[in-house]
PDB file of C-alpha atoms in Angstrom:
ATOM      1  CA  UNK A1242    -111.631   3.180 159.289  1.00 53.00           C
ATOM      2  CA  UNK A1243    -112.283  -0.328 161.260  1.00 54.00           C
ATOM      3  CA  UNK A1244    -108.796  -0.092 162.938  1.00 54.00           C
ATOM      4  CA  UNK A1245    -109.779   3.037 164.909  1.00 54.00           C
ATOM      5  CA  UNK A1246    -112.831   1.649 166.034  1.00 67.00           C
ATOM      6  CA  UNK A1247    -111.953  -1.915 166.897  1.00 68.00           C
ATOM      7  CA  UNK A1248    -113.376  -2.815 170.197  1.00 75.00           C
ATOM      8  CA  UNK A1249    -115.071   0.517 170.614  1.00 82.00           C
ATOM      9  CA  UNK A1250    -117.724   0.698 167.824  1.00 87.00           C
ATOM     10  CA  UNK A1251    -119.570  -2.198 165.958  1.00 88.00           C
ATOM     11  CA  UNK A1252    -121.381  -1.504 162.791  1.00 90.00           C
ATOM     12  CA  UNK A1253    -124.830  -3.271 162.702  1.00 88.00           C
ATOM     13  CA  UNK A1254    -124.951  -5.800 159.793  1.00 79.00           C
ATOM     14  CA  UNK A1255    -128.115  -6.343 157.865  1.00 72.00           C
ATOM     15  CA  UNK A1256    -129.885  -2.827 158.703  1.00 75.00           C
ATOM     16  CA  UNK A1257    -131.722  -1.284 156.212  1.00 87.00           C
ATOM     17  CA  UNK A1258    -130.053   2.022 157.475  1.00 92.00           C
ATOM     18  CA  UNK A1259    -126.698   2.676 158.432  1.00 93.00           C
ATOM     19  CA  UNK A1260    -126.251   1.936 162.277  1.00 93.00           C
ATOM     20  CA  UNK A1261    -123.546   1.578 164.693  1.00 92.00           C
ATOM     21  CA  UNK A1262    -123.512   0.356 168.435  1.00 92.00           C
ATOM     22  CA  UNK A1263    -121.084   1.880 170.912  1.00 91.00           C
ATOM     23  CA  UNK A1264    -119.541  -0.933 173.006  1.00 86.00           C
ATOM     24  CA  UNK A1265    -119.500   1.446 176.187  1.00 84.00           C
ATOM     25  CA  UNK A1266    -121.907   4.052 177.262  1.00 81.00           C
ATOM     26  CA  UNK A1267    -118.814   6.356 178.139  1.00 84.00           C
ATOM     27  CA  UNK A1268    -118.038   6.726 174.485  1.00 85.00           C
ATOM     28  CA  UNK A1269    -121.010   8.920 173.435  1.00 87.00           C
ATOM     29  CA  UNK A1270    -119.870  12.453 172.905  1.00 80.00           C
ATOM     30  CA  UNK A1271    -122.825  14.646 173.664  1.00 81.00           C
ATOM     31  CA  UNK A1272    -121.195  17.912 172.154  1.00 74.00           C
ATOM     32  CA  UNK A1273    -120.263  16.232 168.959  1.00 71.00           C
ATOM     33  CA  UNK A1274    -123.956  14.929 168.783  1.00 80.00           C
ATOM     34  CA  UNK A1275    -125.227  18.417 169.168  1.00 77.00           C
ATOM     35  CA  UNK A1276    -122.937  19.795 166.532  1.00 68.00           C
ATOM     36  CA  UNK A1277    -124.172  17.186 164.130  1.00 68.00           C
ATOM     37  CA  UNK A1278    -127.721  18.201 164.744  1.00 69.00           C
ATOM     38  CA  UNK A1279    -127.107  21.869 163.705  1.00 66.00           C
ATOM     39  CA  UNK A1280    -125.230  20.799 160.597  1.00 56.00           C
ATOM     40  CA  UNK A1281    -128.070  18.479 159.340  1.00 53.00           C
ATOM     41  CA  UNK A1282    -129.049  20.607 156.237  1.00 52.00           C
ATOM     42  CA  UNK A1283    -125.197  21.103 155.321  1.00 68.00           C
ATOM     43  CA  UNK A1284    -122.803  18.278 155.262  1.00 83.00           C
ATOM     44  CA  UNK A1285    -123.554  15.766 158.130  1.00 86.00           C
ATOM     45  CA  UNK A1286    -126.377  13.264 158.445  1.00 87.00           C
ATOM     46  CA  UNK A1287    -128.844  13.655 161.124  1.00 87.00           C
ATOM     47  CA  UNK A1288    -127.775  11.067 163.808  1.00 88.00           C
ATOM     48  CA  UNK A1289    -130.410   9.371 165.946  1.00 90.00           C
ATOM     49  CA  UNK A1290    -129.566   7.972 169.270  1.00 90.00           C
ATOM     50  CA  UNK A1291    -131.376   4.810 170.420  1.00 92.00           C
ATOM     51  CA  UNK A1292    -130.860   2.059 172.985  1.00 88.00           C
ATOM     52  CA  UNK A1293    -129.997  -1.547 171.769  1.00 86.00           C
ATOM     53  CA  UNK A1294    -129.471  -4.341 174.133  1.00 87.00           C
ATOM     54  CA  UNK A1295    -128.556  -1.848 176.998  1.00 88.00           C
ATOM     55  CA  UNK A1296    -126.057  -0.098 174.622  1.00 91.00           C
ATOM     56  CA  UNK A1297    -126.115   3.222 172.601  1.00 91.00           C
ATOM     57  CA  UNK A1298    -127.016   2.655 168.879  1.00 93.00           C
ATOM     58  CA  UNK A1299    -126.417   5.377 166.468  1.00 93.00           C
ATOM     59  CA  UNK A1300    -128.645   5.237 163.457  1.00 94.00           C
ATOM     60  CA  UNK A1301    -128.292   7.365 160.064  1.00 93.00           C
ATOM     61  CA  UNK A1302    -130.871   7.142 157.446  1.00 92.00           C
ATOM     62  CA  UNK A1303    -129.121   6.710 154.398  1.00 93.00           C
ATOM     63  CA  UNK A1304    -131.237   4.228 152.419  1.00 91.00           C
ATOM     64  CA  UNK A1305    -132.594   7.026 150.114  1.00 90.00           C
ATOM     65  CA  UNK A1306    -129.119   7.890 149.079  1.00 93.00           C
ATOM     66  CA  UNK A1307    -126.306   6.365 146.823  1.00 93.00           C
ATOM     67  CA  UNK A1308    -122.840   5.981 147.976  1.00 94.00           C
ATOM     68  CA  UNK A1309    -119.859   7.350 146.050  1.00 95.00           C
ATOM     69  CA  UNK A1310    -118.623   3.598 145.905  1.00 94.00           C
ATOM     70  CA  UNK A1311    -121.845   2.655 143.908  1.00 93.00           C
ATOM     71  CA  UNK A1312    -121.832   5.779 141.640  1.00 92.00           C
ATOM     72  CA  UNK A1313    -118.246   5.165 140.661  1.00 93.00           C
ATOM     73  CA  UNK A1314    -118.271   3.587 137.259  1.00 90.00           C
ATOM     74  CA  UNK A1315    -122.081   4.230 136.791  1.00 91.00           C
ATOM     75  CA  UNK A1316    -121.611   7.765 135.877  1.00 91.00           C
ATOM     76  CA  UNK A1317    -119.302   9.301 133.312  1.00 91.00           C
ATOM     77  CA  UNK A1318    -115.695  10.044 134.298  1.00 91.00           C
ATOM     78  CA  UNK A1319    -116.505  13.716 134.077  1.00 90.00           C
ATOM     79  CA  UNK A1320    -119.576  13.546 136.511  1.00 90.00           C
ATOM     80  CA  UNK A1321    -117.508  11.364 138.906  1.00 93.00           C
ATOM     81  CA  UNK A1322    -114.786  14.118 138.603  1.00 92.00           C
ATOM     82  CA  UNK A1323    -117.466  16.787 139.588  1.00 90.00           C
ATOM     83  CA  UNK A1324    -118.477  14.464 142.446  1.00 93.00           C
ATOM     84  CA  UNK A1325    -114.868  14.268 143.892  1.00 94.00           C
ATOM     85  CA  UNK A1326    -114.955  18.135 143.693  1.00 91.00           C
ATOM     86  CA  UNK A1327    -118.154  18.144 145.758  1.00 92.00           C
ATOM     87  CA  UNK A1328    -116.580  15.633 148.277  1.00 94.00           C
ATOM     88  CA  UNK A1329    -113.501  17.656 148.684  1.00 92.00           C
ATOM     89  CA  UNK A1330    -115.657  20.666 149.428  1.00 89.00           C
ATOM     90  CA  UNK A1331    -117.831  18.916 151.928  1.00 89.00           C
ATOM     91  CA  UNK A1332    -114.778  17.525 153.699  1.00 89.00           C
ATOM     92  CA  UNK A1333    -113.413  21.122 153.797  1.00 85.00           C
ATOM     93  CA  UNK A1334    -116.735  22.231 155.365  1.00 81.00           C
ATOM     94  CA  UNK A1335    -116.685  19.561 158.153  1.00 80.00           C
ATOM     95  CA  UNK A1336    -113.085  20.310 158.899  1.00 78.00           C
ATOM     96  CA  UNK A1337    -113.910  24.164 159.313  1.00 74.00           C
ATOM     97  CA  UNK A1338    -116.281  23.290 162.293  1.00 70.00           C
ATOM     98  CA  UNK A1339    -112.954  22.699 164.412  1.00 68.00           C
ATOM     99  CA  UNK A1340    -114.899  20.806 167.126  1.00 63.00           C
ATOM    100  CA  UNK A1341    -115.023  17.391 165.412  1.00 69.00           C
ATOM    101  CA  UNK A1342    -112.243  14.614 165.629  1.00 74.00           C
ATOM    102  CA  UNK A1343    -111.905  13.565 161.837  1.00 78.00           C
ATOM    103  CA  UNK A1344    -110.972   9.987 163.028  1.00 79.00           C
ATOM    104  CA  UNK A1345    -114.737   9.616 163.774  1.00 84.00           C
ATOM    105  CA  UNK A1346    -115.629  10.520 160.193  1.00 89.00           C
ATOM    106  CA  UNK A1347    -116.701   7.241 158.485  1.00 91.00           C
ATOM    107  CA  UNK A1348    -114.495   7.972 155.279  1.00 91.00           C
ATOM    108  CA  UNK A1349    -115.049   4.732 153.479  1.00 93.00           C
ATOM    109  CA  UNK A1350    -116.499   5.440 150.190  1.00 94.00           C
ATOM    110  CA  UNK A1351    -119.059   2.840 150.691  1.00 94.00           C
ATOM    111  CA  UNK A1352    -120.322   5.058 153.548  1.00 94.00           C
ATOM    112  CA  UNK A1353    -120.109   8.662 151.976  1.00 95.00           C
ATOM    113  CA  UNK A1354    -123.356   9.234 150.268  1.00 95.00           C
ATOM    114  CA  UNK A1355    -124.912  11.597 147.524  1.00 93.00           C
ATOM    115  CA  UNK A1356    -128.046  13.218 147.267  1.00 86.00           C
ATOM    116  CA  UNK A1357    -128.511  13.171 143.546  1.00 72.00           C
ATOM    117  CA  UNK A1358    -131.612  15.279 143.687  1.00 74.00           C
ATOM    118  CA  UNK A1359    -129.829  18.108 145.562  1.00 66.00           C
ATOM    119  CA  UNK A1360    -126.278  17.368 144.237  1.00 76.00           C
ATOM    120  CA  UNK A1361    -125.008  17.136 147.657  1.00 88.00           C
ATOM    121  CA  UNK A1362    -122.412  14.924 149.523  1.00 93.00           C
ATOM    122  CA  UNK A1363    -123.372  13.680 152.893  1.00 92.00           C
ATOM    123  CA  UNK A1364    -120.948  12.576 155.487  1.00 92.00           C
ATOM    124  CA  UNK A1365    -121.492  10.194 158.615  1.00 92.00           C
ATOM    125  CA  UNK A1366    -119.908  11.540 161.707  1.00 89.00           C
ATOM    126  CA  UNK A1367    -119.826   9.283 164.771  1.00 89.00           C
ATOM    127  CA  UNK A1368    -120.112  11.299 168.102  1.00 87.00           C
ATOM    128  CA  UNK A1369    -117.436   9.228 169.958  1.00 84.00           C
ATOM    129  CA  UNK A1370    -115.457  10.880 172.786  1.00 78.00           C
ATOM    130  CA  UNK A1371    -112.430   8.628 172.732  1.00 66.00           C
ATOM    131  CA  UNK A1372    -109.675  11.221 173.081  1.00 61.00           C
ATOM    132  CA  UNK A1373    -106.874   8.657 172.524  1.00 61.00           C
ATOM    133  CA  UNK A1374    -107.681   8.289 169.007  1.00 66.00           C
ATOM    134  CA  UNK A1375    -106.563  10.881 166.676  1.00 64.00           C
ATOM    135  CA  UNK A1376    -106.255  10.891 162.748  1.00 68.00           C
ATOM    136  CA  UNK A1377    -104.230  13.544 161.365  1.00 72.00           C
ATOM    137  CA  UNK A1378    -105.287  15.597 158.079  1.00 76.00           C
ATOM    138  CA  UNK A1379    -102.700  13.845 155.826  1.00 78.00           C
ATOM    139  CA  UNK A1380    -103.697  10.275 157.053  1.00 81.00           C
ATOM    140  CA  UNK A1381    -107.303  11.302 156.571  1.00 84.00           C
ATOM    141  CA  UNK A1382    -106.930  12.478 153.223  1.00 87.00           C
ATOM    142  CA  UNK A1383    -104.487   9.702 151.861  1.00 87.00           C
ATOM    143  CA  UNK A1384    -107.171   7.269 153.023  1.00 88.00           C
ATOM    144  CA  UNK A1385    -109.624   8.990 150.868  1.00 91.00           C
ATOM    145  CA  UNK A1386    -107.416   9.352 147.770  1.00 91.00           C
ATOM    146  CA  UNK A1387    -106.174   5.847 148.023  1.00 91.00           C
ATOM    147  CA  UNK A1388    -109.841   4.502 147.665  1.00 93.00           C
ATOM    148  CA  UNK A1389    -110.514   6.738 144.993  1.00 94.00           C
ATOM    149  CA  UNK A1390    -107.431   5.377 142.997  1.00 93.00           C
ATOM    150  CA  UNK A1391    -108.434   1.829 143.347  1.00 92.00           C
ATOM    151  CA  UNK A1392    -112.157   2.520 142.259  1.00 93.00           C
ATOM    152  CA  UNK A1393    -111.303   4.631 139.261  1.00 94.00           C
ATOM    153  CA  UNK A1394    -108.637   1.879 138.297  1.00 93.00           C
ATOM    154  CA  UNK A1395    -111.227  -0.873 138.534  1.00 93.00           C
ATOM    155  CA  UNK A1396    -114.024   1.075 136.882  1.00 93.00           C
ATOM    156  CA  UNK A1397    -113.005   3.335 134.272  1.00 94.00           C
ATOM    157  CA  UNK A1398    -111.154   2.626 130.886  1.00 92.00           C
ATOM    158  CA  UNK A1399    -107.645   2.959 131.483  1.00 90.00           C
ATOM    159  CA  UNK A1400    -106.949   3.921 127.933  1.00 89.00           C
ATOM    160  CA  UNK A1401    -109.185   6.832 128.239  1.00 88.00           C
ATOM    161  CA  UNK A1402    -107.324  10.238 128.511  1.00 88.00           C
ATOM    162  CA  UNK A1403    -109.527  11.675 131.240  1.00 90.00           C
ATOM    163  CA  UNK A1404    -109.049   8.415 133.328  1.00 92.00           C
ATOM    164  CA  UNK A1405    -105.246   8.884 133.053  1.00 91.00           C
ATOM    165  CA  UNK A1406    -105.467  12.497 133.901  1.00 91.00           C
ATOM    166  CA  UNK A1407    -107.649  11.917 136.946  1.00 92.00           C
ATOM    167  CA  UNK A1408    -105.259   9.086 138.332  1.00 92.00           C
ATOM    168  CA  UNK A1409    -102.257  11.421 137.745  1.00 90.00           C
ATOM    169  CA  UNK A1410    -103.874  14.027 140.019  1.00 91.00           C
ATOM    170  CA  UNK A1411    -104.854  11.540 142.689  1.00 92.00           C
ATOM    171  CA  UNK A1412    -101.542  10.041 142.627  1.00 89.00           C
ATOM    172  CA  UNK A1413     -99.725  13.464 143.236  1.00 86.00           C
ATOM    173  CA  UNK A1414     -98.691  13.328 146.879  1.00 81.00           C
ATOM    174  CA  UNK A1415     -97.871  17.066 146.767  1.00 81.00           C
ATOM    175  CA  UNK A1416    -101.583  18.077 146.421  1.00 83.00           C
ATOM    176  CA  UNK A1417    -103.807  18.464 149.340  1.00 85.00           C
ATOM    177  CA  UNK A1418    -107.337  17.054 148.957  1.00 88.00           C
ATOM    178  CA  UNK A1419    -108.975  20.567 148.422  1.00 86.00           C
ATOM    179  CA  UNK A1420    -106.339  20.934 145.502  1.00 87.00           C
ATOM    180  CA  UNK A1421    -107.451  17.674 143.941  1.00 90.00           C
ATOM    181  CA  UNK A1422    -111.201  18.731 144.028  1.00 88.00           C
ATOM    182  CA  UNK A1423    -110.100  22.010 142.147  1.00 85.00           C
ATOM    183  CA  UNK A1424    -108.066  20.445 139.564  1.00 87.00           C
ATOM    184  CA  UNK A1425    -110.385  17.474 138.834  1.00 88.00           C
ATOM    185  CA  UNK A1426    -113.152  19.950 138.432  1.00 83.00           C
ATOM    186  CA  UNK A1427    -111.350  21.146 135.150  1.00 80.00           C
ATOM    187  CA  UNK A1428    -111.779  17.565 133.946  1.00 81.00           C
ATOM    188  CA  UNK A1429    -115.558  17.339 134.927  1.00 65.00           C
ATOM    189  CA  UNK A1430    -116.345  20.706 133.388  1.00 63.00           C
ATOM    190  CA  UNK A1431    -114.902  19.451 129.793  1.00 54.00           C
ATOM    191  CA  UNK A1432    -118.274  17.842 129.108  1.00 46.00           C
ATOM    192  CA  UNK A1433    -118.188  18.939 125.339  1.00 42.00           C
ATOM    193  CA  UNK A1434    -115.286  17.003 124.052  1.00 41.00           C
ATOM    194  CA  UNK A1435    -113.087  20.156 124.381  1.00 38.00           C
ATOM    195  CA  UNK A1436    -109.223  19.552 124.421  1.00 42.00           C
ATOM    196  CA  UNK A1437    -108.197  18.398 128.098  1.00 46.00           C
ATOM    197  CA  UNK A1438    -105.783  20.704 129.670  1.00 49.00           C
ATOM    198  CA  UNK A1439    -102.850  18.767 130.982  1.00 50.00           C
ATOM    199  CA  UNK A1440    -102.570  17.928 134.661  1.00 51.00           C
ATOM    200  CA  UNK A1441     -99.328  19.899 134.771  1.00 52.00           C
ATOM    201  CA  UNK A1442    -100.779  23.009 133.178  1.00 53.00           C
ATOM    202  CA  UNK A1443    -103.732  22.636 135.602  1.00 54.00           C
ATOM    203  CA  UNK A1444    -101.524  22.366 138.503  1.00 54.00           C
ATOM    204  CA  UNK A1445     -99.538  25.587 137.592  1.00 51.00           C
ATOM    205  CA  UNK A1446    -102.965  27.270 136.902  1.00 53.00           C
ATOM    206  CA  UNK A1447    -103.896  26.338 140.421  1.00 51.00           C
ATOM    207  CA  UNK A1448    -100.681  27.620 142.044  1.00 47.00           C
ATOM    208  CA  UNK A1449    -100.823  30.744 139.946  1.00 48.00           C
ATOM    209  CA  UNK A1450    -104.200  31.551 141.281  1.00 49.00           C
ATOM    210  CA  UNK A1451    -103.191  30.950 144.839  1.00 46.00           C
ATOM    211  CA  UNK A1452    -100.216  33.102 144.550  1.00 43.00           C
ATOM    212  CA  UNK A1453    -102.288  36.028 143.006  1.00 44.00           C
ATOM    213  CA  UNK A1454    -105.032  35.573 145.828  1.00 45.00           C
ATOM    214  CA  UNK A1455    -102.024  35.999 148.462  1.00 43.00           C
ATOM    215  CA  UNK A1456    -100.749  39.158 146.484  1.00 40.00           C
ATOM    216  CA  UNK A1457    -104.033  40.595 146.067  1.00 44.00           C
ATOM    217  CA  UNK A1458    -104.908  39.873 149.894  1.00 42.00           C
ATOM    218  CA  UNK A1459    -104.443  43.249 151.952  1.00 37.00           C
ATOM    219  CA  UNK A1460    -102.427  42.806 155.341  1.00 39.00           C
ATOM    220  CA  UNK A1461    -104.365  43.490 158.197  1.00 41.00           C
ATOM    221  CA  UNK A1462    -103.575  45.463 161.276  1.00 39.00           C
ATOM    222  CA  UNK A1463    -103.280  43.571 164.610  1.00 42.00           C
ATOM    223  CA  UNK A1464    -106.845  44.330 165.305  1.00 43.00           C
ATOM    224  CA  UNK A1465    -107.622  42.061 162.411  1.00 47.00           C
ATOM    225  CA  UNK A1466    -109.430  44.639 160.183  1.00 38.00           C
ATOM    226  CA  UNK A1467    -108.495  44.961 156.543  1.00 38.00           C
ATOM    227  CA  UNK A1468    -106.444  47.888 155.584  1.00 34.00           C
ATOM    228  CA  UNK A1469    -105.400  49.174 152.001  1.00 34.00           C
ATOM    229  CA  UNK A1470    -102.225  50.631 152.968  1.00 33.00           C
ATOM    230  CA  UNK A1471    -100.739  48.154 155.123  1.00 36.00           C
ATOM    231  CA  UNK A1472     -97.142  46.858 154.161  1.00 38.00           C
ATOM    232  CA  UNK A1473     -95.345  43.595 155.213  1.00 38.00           C
ATOM    233  CA  UNK A1474     -92.088  44.236 156.326  1.00 40.00           C
ATOM    234  CA  UNK A1475     -89.623  41.656 154.832  1.00 38.00           C
ATOM    235  CA  UNK A1476     -88.782  38.622 157.160  1.00 48.00           C
ATOM    236  CA  UNK A1477     -91.647  39.260 159.418  1.00 75.00           C
ATOM    237  CA  UNK A1478     -93.987  36.293 160.618  1.00 89.00           C
ATOM    238  CA  UNK A1479     -97.646  36.380 159.785  1.00 88.00           C
ATOM    239  CA  UNK A1480    -100.716  34.383 160.380  1.00 91.00           C
ATOM    240  CA  UNK A1481    -103.022  34.142 157.359  1.00 87.00           C
ATOM    241  CA  UNK A1482    -106.740  32.931 157.430  1.00 85.00           C
ATOM    242  CA  UNK A1483    -107.925  30.052 155.539  1.00 84.00           C
ATOM    243  CA  UNK A1484    -111.396  30.568 154.381  1.00 79.00           C
ATOM    244  CA  UNK A1485    -111.399  33.657 156.791  1.00 78.00           C
ATOM    245  CA  UNK A1486    -110.410  37.193 156.260  1.00 77.00           C
ATOM    246  CA  UNK A1487    -107.945  37.583 159.085  1.00 85.00           C
ATOM    247  CA  UNK A1488    -104.003  38.132 158.655  1.00 83.00           C
ATOM    248  CA  UNK A1489    -102.145  38.988 161.518  1.00 89.00           C
ATOM    249  CA  UNK A1490     -98.736  40.490 161.346  1.00 88.00           C
ATOM    250  CA  UNK A1491     -96.727  39.083 164.424  1.00 90.00           C
ATOM    251  CA  UNK A1492     -94.653  42.293 165.051  1.00 85.00           C
ATOM    252  CA  UNK A1493     -94.063  41.908 168.756  1.00 89.00           C
ATOM    253  CA  UNK A1494     -91.878  39.597 170.648  1.00 91.00           C
ATOM    254  CA  UNK A1495     -95.029  38.363 172.411  1.00 94.00           C
ATOM    255  CA  UNK A1496     -98.201  38.485 170.352  1.00 94.00           C
ATOM    256  CA  UNK A1497    -101.447  37.320 171.727  1.00 95.00           C
ATOM    257  CA  UNK A1498    -104.669  36.524 169.800  1.00 96.00           C
ATOM    258  CA  UNK A1499    -108.172  36.335 171.277  1.00 93.00           C
ATOM    259  CA  UNK A1500    -111.445  38.107 171.353  1.00 91.00           C
ATOM    260  CA  UNK A1501    -110.766  40.564 174.266  1.00 90.00           C
ATOM    261  CA  UNK A1502    -109.755  43.869 172.546  1.00 88.00           C
ATOM    262  CA  UNK A1503    -108.365  45.023 175.922  1.00 88.00           C
ATOM    263  CA  UNK A1504    -106.070  41.923 176.475  1.00 92.00           C
ATOM    264  CA  UNK A1505    -104.792  40.776 173.415  1.00 93.00           C
ATOM    265  CA  UNK A1506    -102.751  41.976 170.270  1.00 91.00           C
ATOM    266  CA  UNK A1507    -104.533  40.352 167.446  1.00 90.00           C
ATOM    267  CA  UNK A1508    -108.424  40.592 167.885  1.00 90.00           C
ATOM    268  CA  UNK A1509    -110.926  37.822 166.296  1.00 90.00           C
ATOM    269  CA  UNK A1510    -114.141  39.191 166.395  1.00 82.00           C
ATOM    270  CA  UNK A1511    -117.740  37.635 165.954  1.00 77.00           C
ATOM    271  CA  UNK A1512    -116.795  34.034 166.877  1.00 84.00           C
ATOM    272  CA  UNK A1513    -117.731  32.769 170.205  1.00 86.00           C
ATOM    273  CA  UNK A1514    -115.633  29.630 169.881  1.00 89.00           C
ATOM    274  CA  UNK A1515    -112.631  31.694 170.312  1.00 92.00           C
ATOM    275  CA  UNK A1516    -111.608  32.470 173.889  1.00 93.00           C
ATOM    276  CA  UNK A1517    -110.948  35.959 175.236  1.00 93.00           C
ATOM    277  CA  UNK A1518    -107.224  35.115 175.457  1.00 95.00           C
ATOM    278  CA  UNK A1519    -106.666  32.256 173.413  1.00 97.00           C
ATOM    279  CA  UNK A1520    -102.970  31.689 172.343  1.00 96.00           C
ATOM    280  CA  UNK A1521     -99.668  33.426 172.336  1.00 97.00           C
ATOM    281  CA  UNK A1522     -96.875  33.524 169.756  1.00 96.00           C
ATOM    282  CA  UNK A1523     -93.373  34.312 170.903  1.00 94.00           C
ATOM    283  CA  UNK A1524     -90.466  35.488 168.693  1.00 91.00           C
ATOM    284  CA  UNK A1525     -87.002  34.285 169.736  1.00 83.00           C
ATOM    285  CA  UNK A1526     -84.434  35.706 167.366  1.00 76.00           C
ATOM    286  CA  UNK A1527     -85.368  33.616 164.180  1.00 77.00           C
ATOM    287  CA  UNK A1528     -87.557  31.077 165.935  1.00 87.00           C
ATOM    288  CA  UNK A1529     -91.190  31.250 166.703  1.00 92.00           C
ATOM    289  CA  UNK A1530     -93.188  29.340 169.303  1.00 94.00           C
ATOM    290  CA  UNK A1531     -96.794  29.018 169.956  1.00 96.00           C
ATOM    291  CA  UNK A1532     -98.699  28.557 173.249  1.00 96.00           C
ATOM    292  CA  UNK A1533    -102.401  27.648 174.198  1.00 96.00           C
ATOM    293  CA  UNK A1534    -103.262  29.672 177.003  1.00 96.00           C
ATOM    294  CA  UNK A1535    -105.843  27.427 178.280  1.00 94.00           C
ATOM    295  CA  UNK A1536    -108.451  28.086 175.736  1.00 94.00           C
ATOM    296  CA  UNK A1537    -111.808  26.498 175.872  1.00 92.00           C
ATOM    297  CA  UNK A1538    -111.725  24.822 172.248  1.00 92.00           C
ATOM    298  CA  UNK A1539    -108.056  24.429 171.846  1.00 93.00           C
ATOM    299  CA  UNK A1540    -105.040  25.321 169.440  1.00 95.00           C
ATOM    300  CA  UNK A1541    -103.869  22.947 167.074  1.00 95.00           C
ATOM    301  CA  UNK A1542    -100.778  22.890 164.820  1.00 93.00           C
ATOM    302  CA  UNK A1543    -100.928  20.441 161.862  1.00 89.00           C
ATOM    303  CA  UNK A1544    -103.977  18.675 163.310  1.00 89.00           C
ATOM    304  CA  UNK A1545    -102.333  18.208 166.692  1.00 91.00           C
ATOM    305  CA  UNK A1546    -103.950  19.671 169.749  1.00 93.00           C
ATOM    306  CA  UNK A1547    -101.634  21.723 171.889  1.00 94.00           C
ATOM    307  CA  UNK A1548    -101.091  21.143 175.673  1.00 94.00           C
ATOM    308  CA  UNK A1549    -102.421  24.155 177.478  1.00 93.00           C
ATOM    309  CA  UNK A1550     -99.369  26.578 178.467  1.00 93.00           C
ATOM    310  CA  UNK A1551     -96.834  24.411 176.729  1.00 94.00           C
ATOM    311  CA  UNK A1552     -94.942  26.062 173.828  1.00 93.00           C
ATOM    312  CA  UNK A1553     -94.623  24.435 170.513  1.00 92.00           C
ATOM    313  CA  UNK A1554     -91.966  25.363 167.859  1.00 92.00           C
ATOM    314  CA  UNK A1555     -93.585  26.774 164.594  1.00 93.00           C
ATOM    315  CA  UNK A1556     -92.329  26.744 161.083  1.00 89.00           C
ATOM    316  CA  UNK A1557     -93.477  28.560 158.007  1.00 87.00           C
ATOM    317  CA  UNK A1558     -96.297  26.468 156.412  1.00 86.00           C
ATOM    318  CA  UNK A1559     -97.486  24.961 159.596  1.00 90.00           C
ATOM    319  CA  UNK A1560    -101.271  24.986 159.608  1.00 92.00           C
ATOM    320  CA  UNK A1561    -102.845  26.657 162.827  1.00 94.00           C
ATOM    321  CA  UNK A1562    -106.216  26.088 164.142  1.00 94.00           C
ATOM    322  CA  UNK A1563    -107.757  28.315 166.574  1.00 95.00           C
ATOM    323  CA  UNK A1564    -110.946  26.875 167.844  1.00 92.00           C
ATOM    324  CA  UNK A1565    -112.844  26.444 164.661  1.00 90.00           C
ATOM    325  CA  UNK A1566    -110.745  28.783 162.425  1.00 91.00           C
ATOM    326  CA  UNK A1567    -107.726  27.788 160.226  1.00 91.00           C
ATOM    327  CA  UNK A1568    -104.682  29.813 159.411  1.00 92.00           C
ATOM    328  CA  UNK A1569    -101.369  29.130 157.812  1.00 91.00           C
ATOM    329  CA  UNK A1570     -98.149  30.585 159.274  1.00 91.00           C
ATOM    330  CA  UNK A1571     -95.703  32.407 156.860  1.00 85.00           C
ATOM    331  CA  UNK A1572     -92.324  33.781 157.468  1.00 75.00           C
TER     332      UNK A1572
END
């Protein structure tokens, strides 16, 4: 994380609590700060803003918690696997907010904490407004996985079957962090000495579950309302919600998404973060493009924010974020 913050943010040494100083007053991001306050009881630490030698100091009360770094090796490999599962769930919860720049999550394992009473993982987010600094999802996840690999190799017996299974999962570059969490949970749940399922079998089970879920998911009309009898024409593009119930069949040359029923083709209801006319897909023969229509909270492709009114080519498998909602494009 240090390379992202160099010259911008300085961690305060020897503080009992975790604290950072912003080197410029213009760095403070008020919207991110307020989002954090609302998320206090879920995933993010409460942040306290103080003045320190004329600069902004951000303080997080972490002294009553234990870091993931400190717990590794002190708890059993099974419990550490369950902790990794909780960590991945917490990261996914923060990503789903949509408004926060993941570059400003302190993802060092020494700075990710665990409330062992409530069995919750707590994350530090720095409300910083430096827009030039971005960290895409792959970089963020690979940083976490690399740290976990080093810790596990250092602190658990390499001769143990479960250690090897955990490392094999962490080192599999084809797995997302969320998939890693789902797979290591199988190791963590094997607390009674039962025969450990091989990582390849676990991976197959995970993929089969995903395929089954997709097969059972009913296609929605362009209004975004579930139907039991909708049929997907072969070769069509569709936008499938991730952790939300929306699936949109892009069945027009120009397909607009937003919350205004009168002005769009695909309606997203009950989400104030989505603009009335948010973004537009355009089909050109076998190609598909996506354009943000000047929305308030942005449209993203694989973590990269689109410039308003500038089209972006889209490929099957691209992850699309509309404000704070995630989707996968299929075609």
